[in-house]
Tab-separated table of C-alpha atoms in Angstrom:
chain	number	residue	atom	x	y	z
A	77	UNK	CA	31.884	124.549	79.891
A	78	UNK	CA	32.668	121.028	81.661
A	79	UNK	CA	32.494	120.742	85.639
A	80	UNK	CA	33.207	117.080	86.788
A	81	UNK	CA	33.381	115.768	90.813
A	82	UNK	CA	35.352	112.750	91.803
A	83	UNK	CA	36.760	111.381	94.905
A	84	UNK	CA	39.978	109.339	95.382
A	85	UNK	CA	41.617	107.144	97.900
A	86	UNK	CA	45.543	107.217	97.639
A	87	UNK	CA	47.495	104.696	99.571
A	88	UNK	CA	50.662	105.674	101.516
A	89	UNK	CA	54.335	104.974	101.404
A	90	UNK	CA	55.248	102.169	103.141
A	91	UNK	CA	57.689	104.426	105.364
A	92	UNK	CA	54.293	105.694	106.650
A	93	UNK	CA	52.894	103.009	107.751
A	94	UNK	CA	55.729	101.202	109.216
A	95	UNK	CA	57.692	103.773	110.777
A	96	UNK	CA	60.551	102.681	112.503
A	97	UNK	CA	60.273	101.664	116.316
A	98	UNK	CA	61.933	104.302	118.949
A	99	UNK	CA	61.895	103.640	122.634
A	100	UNK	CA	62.666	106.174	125.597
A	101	UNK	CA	63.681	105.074	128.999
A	102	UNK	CA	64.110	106.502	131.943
A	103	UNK	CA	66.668	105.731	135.106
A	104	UNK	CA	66.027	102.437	137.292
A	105	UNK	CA	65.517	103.487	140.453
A	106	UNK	CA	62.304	103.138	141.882
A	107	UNK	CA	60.101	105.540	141.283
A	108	UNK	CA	62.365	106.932	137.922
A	109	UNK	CA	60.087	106.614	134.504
A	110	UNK	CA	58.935	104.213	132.702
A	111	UNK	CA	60.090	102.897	129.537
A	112	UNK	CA	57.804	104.165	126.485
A	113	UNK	CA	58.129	102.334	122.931
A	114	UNK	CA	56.744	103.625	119.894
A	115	UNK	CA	56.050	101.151	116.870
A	116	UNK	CA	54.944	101.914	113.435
A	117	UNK	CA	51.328	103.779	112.697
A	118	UNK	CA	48.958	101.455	112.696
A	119	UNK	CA	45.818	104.221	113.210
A	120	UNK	CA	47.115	105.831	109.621
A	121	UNK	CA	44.735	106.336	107.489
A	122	UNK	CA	44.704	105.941	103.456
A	123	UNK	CA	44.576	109.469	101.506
A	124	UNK	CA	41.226	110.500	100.762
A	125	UNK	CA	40.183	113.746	98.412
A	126	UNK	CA	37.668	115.540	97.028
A	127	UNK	CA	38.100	116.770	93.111
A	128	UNK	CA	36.494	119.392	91.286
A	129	UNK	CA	37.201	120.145	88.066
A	130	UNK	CA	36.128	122.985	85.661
A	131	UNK	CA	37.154	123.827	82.203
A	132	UNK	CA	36.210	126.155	79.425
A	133	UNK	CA	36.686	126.201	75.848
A	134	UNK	CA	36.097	128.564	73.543
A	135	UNK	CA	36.073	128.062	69.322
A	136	UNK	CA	36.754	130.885	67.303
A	137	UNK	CA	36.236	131.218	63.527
A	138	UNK	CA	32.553	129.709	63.611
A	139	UNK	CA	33.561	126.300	65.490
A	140	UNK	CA	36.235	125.469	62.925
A	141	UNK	CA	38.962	126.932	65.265
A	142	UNK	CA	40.518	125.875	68.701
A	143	UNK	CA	41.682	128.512	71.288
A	144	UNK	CA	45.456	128.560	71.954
A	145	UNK	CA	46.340	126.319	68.995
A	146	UNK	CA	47.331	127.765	65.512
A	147	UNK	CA	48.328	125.224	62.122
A	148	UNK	CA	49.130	126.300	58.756
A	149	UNK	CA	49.800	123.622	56.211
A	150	UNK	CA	51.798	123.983	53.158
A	151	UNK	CA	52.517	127.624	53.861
A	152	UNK	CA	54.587	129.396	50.850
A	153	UNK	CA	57.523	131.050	51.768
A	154	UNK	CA	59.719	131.970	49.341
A	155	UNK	CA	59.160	129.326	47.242
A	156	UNK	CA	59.505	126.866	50.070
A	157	UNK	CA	56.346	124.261	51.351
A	158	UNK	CA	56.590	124.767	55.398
A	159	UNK	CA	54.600	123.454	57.505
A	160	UNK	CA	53.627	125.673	61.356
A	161	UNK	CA	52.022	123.913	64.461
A	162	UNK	CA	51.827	125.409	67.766
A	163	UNK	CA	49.431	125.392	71.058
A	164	UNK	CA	49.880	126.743	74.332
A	165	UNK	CA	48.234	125.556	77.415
A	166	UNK	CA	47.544	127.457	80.721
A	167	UNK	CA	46.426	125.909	83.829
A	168	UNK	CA	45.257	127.527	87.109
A	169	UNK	CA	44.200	124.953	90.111
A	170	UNK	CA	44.366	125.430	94.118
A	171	UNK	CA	44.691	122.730	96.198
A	172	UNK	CA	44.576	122.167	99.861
A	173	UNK	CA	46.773	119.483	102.128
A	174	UNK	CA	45.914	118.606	105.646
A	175	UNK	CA	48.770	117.153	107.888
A	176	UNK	CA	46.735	115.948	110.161
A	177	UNK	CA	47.165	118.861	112.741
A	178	UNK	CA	46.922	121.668	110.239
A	179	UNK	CA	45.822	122.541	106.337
A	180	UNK	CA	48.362	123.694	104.105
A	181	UNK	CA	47.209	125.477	101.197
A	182	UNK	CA	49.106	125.741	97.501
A	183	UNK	CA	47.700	127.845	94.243
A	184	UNK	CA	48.927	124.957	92.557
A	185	UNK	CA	47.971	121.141	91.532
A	186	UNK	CA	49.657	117.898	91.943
A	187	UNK	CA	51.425	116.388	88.849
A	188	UNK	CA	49.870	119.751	86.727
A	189	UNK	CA	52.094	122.469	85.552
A	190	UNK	CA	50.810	125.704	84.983
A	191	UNK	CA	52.080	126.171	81.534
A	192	UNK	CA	52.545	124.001	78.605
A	193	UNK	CA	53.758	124.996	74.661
A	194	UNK	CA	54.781	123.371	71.961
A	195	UNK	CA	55.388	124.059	68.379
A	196	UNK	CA	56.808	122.548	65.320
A	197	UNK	CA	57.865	123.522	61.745
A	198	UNK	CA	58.561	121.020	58.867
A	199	UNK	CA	60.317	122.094	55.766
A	200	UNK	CA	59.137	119.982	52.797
A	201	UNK	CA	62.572	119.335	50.329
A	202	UNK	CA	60.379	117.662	47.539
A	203	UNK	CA	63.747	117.769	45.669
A	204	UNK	CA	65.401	114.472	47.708
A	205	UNK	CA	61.657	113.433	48.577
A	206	UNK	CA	62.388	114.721	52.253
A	207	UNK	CA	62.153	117.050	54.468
A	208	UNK	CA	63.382	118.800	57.774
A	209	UNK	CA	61.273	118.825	61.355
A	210	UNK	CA	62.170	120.619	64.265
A	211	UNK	CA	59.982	120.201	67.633
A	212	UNK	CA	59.794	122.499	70.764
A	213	UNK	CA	58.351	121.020	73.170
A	214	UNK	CA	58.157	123.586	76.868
A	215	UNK	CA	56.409	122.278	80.428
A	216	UNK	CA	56.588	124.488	83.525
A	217	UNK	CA	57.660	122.752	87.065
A	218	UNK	CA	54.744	120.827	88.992
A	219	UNK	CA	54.539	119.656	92.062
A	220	UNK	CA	54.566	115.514	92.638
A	221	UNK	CA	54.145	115.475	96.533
A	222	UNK	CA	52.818	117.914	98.999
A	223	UNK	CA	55.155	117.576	102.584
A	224	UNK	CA	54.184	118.167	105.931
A	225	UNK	CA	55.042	121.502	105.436
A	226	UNK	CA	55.400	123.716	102.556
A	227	UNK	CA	59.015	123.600	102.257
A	228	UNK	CA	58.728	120.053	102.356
A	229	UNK	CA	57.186	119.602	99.087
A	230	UNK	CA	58.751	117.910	95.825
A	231	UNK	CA	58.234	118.479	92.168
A	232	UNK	CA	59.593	118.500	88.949
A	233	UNK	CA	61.450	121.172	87.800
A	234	UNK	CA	60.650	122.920	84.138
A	235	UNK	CA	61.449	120.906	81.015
A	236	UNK	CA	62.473	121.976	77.286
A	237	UNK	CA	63.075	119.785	74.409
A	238	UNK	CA	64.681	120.814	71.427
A	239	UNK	CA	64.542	117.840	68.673
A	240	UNK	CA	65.759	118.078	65.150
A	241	UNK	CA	65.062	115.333	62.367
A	242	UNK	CA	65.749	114.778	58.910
A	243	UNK	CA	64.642	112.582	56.461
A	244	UNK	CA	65.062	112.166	52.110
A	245	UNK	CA	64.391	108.875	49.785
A	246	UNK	CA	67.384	107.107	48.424
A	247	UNK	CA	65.392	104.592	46.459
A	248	UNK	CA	61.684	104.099	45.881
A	249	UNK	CA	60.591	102.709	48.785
A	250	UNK	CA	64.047	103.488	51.278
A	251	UNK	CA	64.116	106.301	52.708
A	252	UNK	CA	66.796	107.551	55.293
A	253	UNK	CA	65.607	109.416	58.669
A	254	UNK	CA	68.246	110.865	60.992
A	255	UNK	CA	67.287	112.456	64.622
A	256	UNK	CA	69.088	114.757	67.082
A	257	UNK	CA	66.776	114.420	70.452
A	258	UNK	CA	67.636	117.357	73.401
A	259	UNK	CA	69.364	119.299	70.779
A	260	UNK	CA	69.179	122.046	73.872
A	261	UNK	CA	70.630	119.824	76.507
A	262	UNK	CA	68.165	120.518	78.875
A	263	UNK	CA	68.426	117.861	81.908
A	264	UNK	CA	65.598	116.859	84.522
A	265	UNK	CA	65.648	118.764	87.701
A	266	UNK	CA	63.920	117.368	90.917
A	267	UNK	CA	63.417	119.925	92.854
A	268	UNK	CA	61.924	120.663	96.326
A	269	UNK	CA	60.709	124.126	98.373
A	270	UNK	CA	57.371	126.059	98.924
A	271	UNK	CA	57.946	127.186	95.304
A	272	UNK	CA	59.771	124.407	93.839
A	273	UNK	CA	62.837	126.825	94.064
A	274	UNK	CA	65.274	124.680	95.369
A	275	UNK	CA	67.892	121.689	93.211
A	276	UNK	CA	68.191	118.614	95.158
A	277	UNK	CA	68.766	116.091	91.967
A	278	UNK	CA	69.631	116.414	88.399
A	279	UNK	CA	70.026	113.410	86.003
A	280	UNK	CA	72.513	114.118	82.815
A	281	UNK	CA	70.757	112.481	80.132
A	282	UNK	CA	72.792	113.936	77.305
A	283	UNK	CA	72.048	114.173	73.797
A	284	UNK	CA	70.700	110.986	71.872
A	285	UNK	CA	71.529	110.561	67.897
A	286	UNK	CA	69.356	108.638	65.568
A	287	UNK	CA	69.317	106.983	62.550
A	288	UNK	CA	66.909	104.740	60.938
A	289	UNK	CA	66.048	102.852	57.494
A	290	UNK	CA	62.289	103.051	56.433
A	291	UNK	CA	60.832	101.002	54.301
A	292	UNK	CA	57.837	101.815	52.543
């Protein structure tokens, strides 16, 4: 078990602090109100917070195993040399933001999504001196700013990867890789809401194509 305590001082966006000026005026006349002008924030103060952190880990298999992550290496199947990696992550925080009038509180932690996985599988060709990897790579959305109030918080929407590579010798010494990143075609979501449930950006990334020349 590992417990750890911190504490952190976050500075602002500069819209904070220098928020723009407004002014409010009323009629002329004697006696009418006065003019009031409001000018940026200079009373803010810089984000302050309190961490705790607690984790747990647990070995299996006498200390020569780790919980949530499971390898094989050189694995026979049907005649075949494959390689198996995979690990999955789960992450359970609570955090709570004060607006300065009231506390808003989320079952959730800044820039920490509550689930991670990835795996990966490499088929071993020792016929061309190659082989063929494919990756999986899976992260849950996370938050990235808590608002005023909970519907105006932002975050990152959930992410999958999908890469495929493949690589043989030509010559003792060259060998020729090629790549397929995003095979899936999964594109980054920034999203916004009391649950992150809401689109308000997507950037089209595409797929990306690879090819290199190793020399060994």
């Amino acid at each position: 078990m590992h417990a750890s305590y911190s504490q952190s001082i976050g500075r602002l966006a500069p819209g904070q602090i220098a928020m723009a000026a407004s002014e409010s005026c009323g009629d002329d006349d004697p006696g009418g109100t006065d003019c009031t002008i409001s000018r940026g924030n200079a009373r803010l103060r810089p984000r302050r917070s309190n961490n705790f952190d607690i984790s747990v880990d647990k070995w299996f298999n006498r200390g020569n195993g780790i919980e949530f992550n499971v390898m094989d290496r050189n694995l026979h199947a049907f005649g075949q040399v494959i390689d198996l990696q995979a690990n999955v992550t789960w992450l359970k925080g609570h955090e709570s933001y004060s607006n300065g009038t009231s506390v808003v509180n989320y079952n959730a932690m800044i820039y920490q999504p509550s689930f991670i996985a990835n795996g990966m599988m490499t088929w071993h060709i020792p016929q061309i001196k190659g082989a063929l990897r494919t990756t999986v790579n899976y992260s849950g959305k996370y938050f990235t700013s808590f608002g005023a109030t909970p519907g105006a918080s932002d975050g990152f929407g959930n992410f999958l990867t999908f890469n495929l590579g493949f690589w043989h010798q030509v010559y003792p010494g060259i060998t020729l890789k090629y790549e397929v990143m995003n095979l899936a075609n999964w594109q980054p979501r920034y999203v916004t809401g009391d649950h992150l449930q809401y689109v308000d950006e997507m950037d089209n990334y595409g797929r990306a194509v690879y090819f290199h020349v190793v020399f060994n």
